[in-house]
PDB file of C-alpha atoms in Angstrom:
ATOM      1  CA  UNK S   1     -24.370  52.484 -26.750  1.00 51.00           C
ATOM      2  CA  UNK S   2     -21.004  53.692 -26.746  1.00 52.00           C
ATOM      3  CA  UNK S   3     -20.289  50.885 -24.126  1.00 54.00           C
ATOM      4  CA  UNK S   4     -21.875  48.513 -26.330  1.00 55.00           C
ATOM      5  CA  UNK S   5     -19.157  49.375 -29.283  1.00 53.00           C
ATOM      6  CA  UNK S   6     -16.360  49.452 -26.750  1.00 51.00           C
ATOM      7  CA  UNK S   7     -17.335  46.439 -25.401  1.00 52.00           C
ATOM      8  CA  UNK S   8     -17.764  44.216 -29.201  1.00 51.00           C
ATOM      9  CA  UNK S   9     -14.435  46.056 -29.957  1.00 52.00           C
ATOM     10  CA  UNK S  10     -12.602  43.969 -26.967  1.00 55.00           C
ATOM     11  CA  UNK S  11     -14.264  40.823 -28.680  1.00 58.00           C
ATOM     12  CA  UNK S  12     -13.128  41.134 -31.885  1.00 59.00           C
ATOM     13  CA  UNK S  13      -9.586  39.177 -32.649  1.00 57.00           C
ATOM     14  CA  UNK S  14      -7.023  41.775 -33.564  1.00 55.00           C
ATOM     15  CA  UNK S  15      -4.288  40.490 -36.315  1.00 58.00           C
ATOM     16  CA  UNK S  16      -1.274  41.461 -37.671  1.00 56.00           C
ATOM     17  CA  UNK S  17       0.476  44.269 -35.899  1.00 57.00           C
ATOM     18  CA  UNK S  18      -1.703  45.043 -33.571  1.00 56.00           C
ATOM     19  CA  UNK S  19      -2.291  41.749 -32.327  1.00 57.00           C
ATOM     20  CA  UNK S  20      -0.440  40.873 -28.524  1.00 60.00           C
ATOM     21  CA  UNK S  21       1.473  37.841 -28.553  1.00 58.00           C
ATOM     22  CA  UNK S  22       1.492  36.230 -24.834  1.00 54.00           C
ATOM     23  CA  UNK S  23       4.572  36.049 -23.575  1.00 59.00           C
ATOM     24  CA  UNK S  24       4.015  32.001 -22.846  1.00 62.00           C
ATOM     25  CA  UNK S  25       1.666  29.604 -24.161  1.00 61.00           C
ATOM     26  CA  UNK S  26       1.221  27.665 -21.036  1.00 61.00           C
ATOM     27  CA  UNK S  27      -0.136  31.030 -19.767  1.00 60.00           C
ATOM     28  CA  UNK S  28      -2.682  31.140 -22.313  1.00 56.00           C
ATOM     29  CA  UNK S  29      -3.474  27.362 -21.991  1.00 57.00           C
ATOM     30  CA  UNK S  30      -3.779  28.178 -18.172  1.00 59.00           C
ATOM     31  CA  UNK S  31      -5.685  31.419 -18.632  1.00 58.00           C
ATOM     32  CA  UNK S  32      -8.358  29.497 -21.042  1.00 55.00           C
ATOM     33  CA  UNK S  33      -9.134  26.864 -18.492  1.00 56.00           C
ATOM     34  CA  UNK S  34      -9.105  28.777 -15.682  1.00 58.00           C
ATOM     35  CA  UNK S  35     -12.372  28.589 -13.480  1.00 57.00           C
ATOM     36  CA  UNK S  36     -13.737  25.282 -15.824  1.00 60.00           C
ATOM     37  CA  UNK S  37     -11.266  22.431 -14.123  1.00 63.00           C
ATOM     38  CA  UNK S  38     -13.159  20.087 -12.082  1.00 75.00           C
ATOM     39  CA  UNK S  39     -11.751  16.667 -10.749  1.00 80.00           C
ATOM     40  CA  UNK S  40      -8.342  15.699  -9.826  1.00 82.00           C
ATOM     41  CA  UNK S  41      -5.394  14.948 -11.945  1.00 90.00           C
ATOM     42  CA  UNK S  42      -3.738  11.149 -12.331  1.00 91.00           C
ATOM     43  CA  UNK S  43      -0.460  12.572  -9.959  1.00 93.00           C
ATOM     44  CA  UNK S  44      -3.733  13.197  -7.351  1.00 92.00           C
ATOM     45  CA  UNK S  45      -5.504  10.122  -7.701  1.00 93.00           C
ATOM     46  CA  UNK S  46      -2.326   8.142  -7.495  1.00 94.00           C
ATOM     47  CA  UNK S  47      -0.920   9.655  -4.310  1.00 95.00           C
ATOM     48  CA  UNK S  48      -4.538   9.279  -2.479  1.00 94.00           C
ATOM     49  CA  UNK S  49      -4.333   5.270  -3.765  1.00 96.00           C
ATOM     50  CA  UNK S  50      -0.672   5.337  -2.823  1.00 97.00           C
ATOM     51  CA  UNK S  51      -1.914   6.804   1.004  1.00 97.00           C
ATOM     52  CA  UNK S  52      -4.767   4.864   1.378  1.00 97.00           C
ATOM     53  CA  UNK S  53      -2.665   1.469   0.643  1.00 97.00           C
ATOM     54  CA  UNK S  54       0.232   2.593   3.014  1.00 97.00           C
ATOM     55  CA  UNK S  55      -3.448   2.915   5.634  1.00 97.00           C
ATOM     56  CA  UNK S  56      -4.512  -0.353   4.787  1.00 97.00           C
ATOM     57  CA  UNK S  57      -1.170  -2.357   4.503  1.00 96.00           C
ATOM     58  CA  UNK S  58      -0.430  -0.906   8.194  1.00 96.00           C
ATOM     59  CA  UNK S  59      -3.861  -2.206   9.636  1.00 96.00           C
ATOM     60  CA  UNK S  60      -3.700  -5.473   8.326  1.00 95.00           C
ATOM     61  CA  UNK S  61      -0.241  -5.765   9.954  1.00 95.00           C
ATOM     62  CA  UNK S  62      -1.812  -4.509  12.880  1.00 95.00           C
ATOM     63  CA  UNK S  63      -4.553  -7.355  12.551  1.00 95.00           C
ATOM     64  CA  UNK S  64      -1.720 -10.028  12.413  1.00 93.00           C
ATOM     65  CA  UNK S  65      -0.398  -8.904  15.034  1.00 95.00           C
ATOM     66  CA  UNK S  66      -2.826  -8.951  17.187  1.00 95.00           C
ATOM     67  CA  UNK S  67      -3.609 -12.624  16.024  1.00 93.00           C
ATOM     68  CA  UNK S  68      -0.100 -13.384  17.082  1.00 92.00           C
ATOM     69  CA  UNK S  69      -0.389 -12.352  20.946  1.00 95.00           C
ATOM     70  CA  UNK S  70      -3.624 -13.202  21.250  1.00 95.00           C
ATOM     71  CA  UNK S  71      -2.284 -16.894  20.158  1.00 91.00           C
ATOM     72  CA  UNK S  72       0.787 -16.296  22.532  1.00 92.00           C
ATOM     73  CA  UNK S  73      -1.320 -15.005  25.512  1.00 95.00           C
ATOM     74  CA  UNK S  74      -4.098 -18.258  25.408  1.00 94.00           C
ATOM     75  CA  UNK S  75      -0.450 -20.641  24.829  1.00 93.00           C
ATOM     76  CA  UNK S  76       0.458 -18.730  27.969  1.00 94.00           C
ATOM     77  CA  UNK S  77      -2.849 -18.552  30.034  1.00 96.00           C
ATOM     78  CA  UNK S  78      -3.142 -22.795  29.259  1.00 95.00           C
ATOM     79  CA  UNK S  79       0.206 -23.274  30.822  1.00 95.00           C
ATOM     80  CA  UNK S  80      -0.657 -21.383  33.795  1.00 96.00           C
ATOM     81  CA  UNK S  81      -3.398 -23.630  34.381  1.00 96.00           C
ATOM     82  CA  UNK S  82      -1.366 -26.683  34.176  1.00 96.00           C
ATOM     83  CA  UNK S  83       1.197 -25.943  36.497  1.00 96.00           C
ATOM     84  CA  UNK S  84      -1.496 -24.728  39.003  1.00 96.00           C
ATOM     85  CA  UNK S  85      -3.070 -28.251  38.447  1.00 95.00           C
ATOM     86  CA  UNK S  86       0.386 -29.708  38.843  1.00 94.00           C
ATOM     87  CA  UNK S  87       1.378 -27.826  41.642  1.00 95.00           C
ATOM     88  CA  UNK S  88      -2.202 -28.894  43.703  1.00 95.00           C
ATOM     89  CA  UNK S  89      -2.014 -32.614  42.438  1.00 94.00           C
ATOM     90  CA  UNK S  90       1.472 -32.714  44.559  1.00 94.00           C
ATOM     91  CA  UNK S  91       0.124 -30.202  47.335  1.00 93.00           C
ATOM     92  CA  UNK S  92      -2.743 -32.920  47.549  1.00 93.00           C
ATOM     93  CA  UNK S  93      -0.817 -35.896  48.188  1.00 91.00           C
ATOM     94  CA  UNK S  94      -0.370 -37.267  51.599  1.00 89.00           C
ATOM     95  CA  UNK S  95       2.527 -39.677  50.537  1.00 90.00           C
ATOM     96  CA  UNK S  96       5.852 -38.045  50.822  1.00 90.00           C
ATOM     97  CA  UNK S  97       7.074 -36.831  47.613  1.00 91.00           C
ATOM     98  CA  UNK S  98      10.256 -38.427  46.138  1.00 92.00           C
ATOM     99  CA  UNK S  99      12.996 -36.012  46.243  1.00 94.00           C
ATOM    100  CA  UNK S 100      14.734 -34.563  43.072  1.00 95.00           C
ATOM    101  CA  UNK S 101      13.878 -33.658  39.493  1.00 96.00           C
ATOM    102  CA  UNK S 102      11.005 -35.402  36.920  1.00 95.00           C
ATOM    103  CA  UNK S 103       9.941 -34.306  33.636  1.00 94.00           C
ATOM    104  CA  UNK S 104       6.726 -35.691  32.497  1.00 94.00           C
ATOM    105  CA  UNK S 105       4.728 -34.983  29.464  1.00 94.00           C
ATOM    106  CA  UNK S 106       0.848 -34.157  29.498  1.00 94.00           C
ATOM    107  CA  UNK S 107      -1.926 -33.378  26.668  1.00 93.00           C
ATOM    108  CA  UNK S 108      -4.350 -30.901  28.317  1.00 91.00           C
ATOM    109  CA  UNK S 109      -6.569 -28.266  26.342  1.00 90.00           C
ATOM    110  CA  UNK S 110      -5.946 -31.036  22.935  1.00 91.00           C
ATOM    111  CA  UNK S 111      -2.219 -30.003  23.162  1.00 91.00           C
ATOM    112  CA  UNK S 112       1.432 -31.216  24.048  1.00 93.00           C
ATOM    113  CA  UNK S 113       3.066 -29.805  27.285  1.00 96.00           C
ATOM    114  CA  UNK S 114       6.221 -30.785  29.084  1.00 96.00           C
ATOM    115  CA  UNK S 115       5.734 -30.098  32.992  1.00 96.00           C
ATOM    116  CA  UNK S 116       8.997 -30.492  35.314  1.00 96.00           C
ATOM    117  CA  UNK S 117       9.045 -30.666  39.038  1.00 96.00           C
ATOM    118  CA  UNK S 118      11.321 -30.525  40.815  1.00 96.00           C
ATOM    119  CA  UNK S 119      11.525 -31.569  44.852  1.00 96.00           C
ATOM    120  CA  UNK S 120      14.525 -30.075  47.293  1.00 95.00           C
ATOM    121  CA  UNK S 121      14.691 -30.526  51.056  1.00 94.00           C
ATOM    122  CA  UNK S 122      15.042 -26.812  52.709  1.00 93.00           C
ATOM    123  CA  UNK S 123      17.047 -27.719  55.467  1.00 91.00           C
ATOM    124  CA  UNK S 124      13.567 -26.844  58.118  1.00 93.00           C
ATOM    125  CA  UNK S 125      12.515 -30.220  59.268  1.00 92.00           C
ATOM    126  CA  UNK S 126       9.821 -31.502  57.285  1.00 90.00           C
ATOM    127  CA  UNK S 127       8.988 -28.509  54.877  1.00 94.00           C
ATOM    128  CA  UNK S 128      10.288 -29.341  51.580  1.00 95.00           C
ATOM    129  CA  UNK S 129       9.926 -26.972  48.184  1.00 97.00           C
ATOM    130  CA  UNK S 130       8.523 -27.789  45.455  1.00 97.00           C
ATOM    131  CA  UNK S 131       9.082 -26.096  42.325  1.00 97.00           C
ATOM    132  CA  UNK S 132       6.604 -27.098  38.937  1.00 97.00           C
ATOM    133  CA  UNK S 133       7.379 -25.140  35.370  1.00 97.00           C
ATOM    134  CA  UNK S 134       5.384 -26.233  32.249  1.00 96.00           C
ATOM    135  CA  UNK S 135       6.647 -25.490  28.706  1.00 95.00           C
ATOM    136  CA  UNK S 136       5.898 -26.856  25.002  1.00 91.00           C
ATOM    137  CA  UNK S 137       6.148 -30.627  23.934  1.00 86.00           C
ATOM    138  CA  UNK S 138       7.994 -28.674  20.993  1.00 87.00           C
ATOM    139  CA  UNK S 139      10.155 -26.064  22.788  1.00 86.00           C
ATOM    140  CA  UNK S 140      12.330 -25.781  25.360  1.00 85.00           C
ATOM    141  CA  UNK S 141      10.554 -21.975  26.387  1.00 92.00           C
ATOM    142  CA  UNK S 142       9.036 -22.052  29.999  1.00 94.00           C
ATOM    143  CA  UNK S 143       5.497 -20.516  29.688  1.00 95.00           C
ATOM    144  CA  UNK S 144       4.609 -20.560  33.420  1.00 96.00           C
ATOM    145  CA  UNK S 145       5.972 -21.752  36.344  1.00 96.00           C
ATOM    146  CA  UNK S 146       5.130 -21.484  40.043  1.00 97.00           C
ATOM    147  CA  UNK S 147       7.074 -22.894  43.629  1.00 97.00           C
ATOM    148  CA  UNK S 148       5.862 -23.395  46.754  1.00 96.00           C
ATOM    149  CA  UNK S 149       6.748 -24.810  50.326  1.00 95.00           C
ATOM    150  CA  UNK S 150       4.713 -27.950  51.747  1.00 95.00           C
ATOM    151  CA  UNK S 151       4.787 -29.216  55.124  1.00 92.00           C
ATOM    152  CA  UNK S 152       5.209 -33.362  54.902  1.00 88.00           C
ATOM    153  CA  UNK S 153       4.465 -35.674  58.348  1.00 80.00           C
ATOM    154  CA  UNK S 154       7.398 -38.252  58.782  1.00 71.00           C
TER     155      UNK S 154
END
């Protein structure tokens, strides 16, 4: 019992000059809601939202990029296969080619392209090189090229 009475003493408010004044209020405040918070404050939740957008804004950059080269590598791949075609179509001919340099413009894959050969004597009798680059109709970029040596009959 006598814990019972020391215990409902602790309970009861003590006023006047007896009564302990906390040295800061914010303690008290802190003290009372210690143990009950649950969630997360508004500075929480905004720097999770603020993360999480920094996330996403760098992985739809990513995603453009990747758009970008993949664009750039089938612009590339297509002009490869051009100046291959080129190069073969003038491998293929039994005519002698005409010497120097001609630009001729082609639609192949339902675009523009700009293909240059050009045709130089090599000083070997009868071996000639032929060089074949293919860029843009718009731009002046190469995107592939290729040379080779062919062996013409007089």
């Amino acid at each position: 019992m006598a814990t019972d009475r020391a215990h409902s003493e602790e309970q009861r408010p003590v006023f006047g000059e007896n009564a302990r004044q906390p040295k800061n209020r914010d303690h008290v405040l802190r003290s009372a809601f210690r143990g009950t918070q649950r969630g997360l404050t508004l500075v929480e939740v905004l720097v999770a939202l603020l993360i999480l957008g920094m996330v996403v804004a760098a992985i739809v950059s990513l995603i453009g990029q990747n758009t970008r080269f993949i664009a750039d590598q089938e612009e590339k791949m297509l002009a490869s296969m051009l100046v291959d075609t080129a190069m073969v179509e003038k491998l293929a001919r039994t005519a002698p080619l005409e010497r120097g340099e001609s630009i001729e413009e082609r639609s192949f894959a339902s675009r523009g392209w700009k293909v240059k050969t050009t045709v130089i004597e090599t000083g070997l009798p009868n071996v000639i090189r032929i060089e074949t680059s293919v860029s843009g109709a718009q731009t002046e970029q190469v995107l592939a090229r290729a040379m080779t040596l062919k062996s013409e009959r007089p």
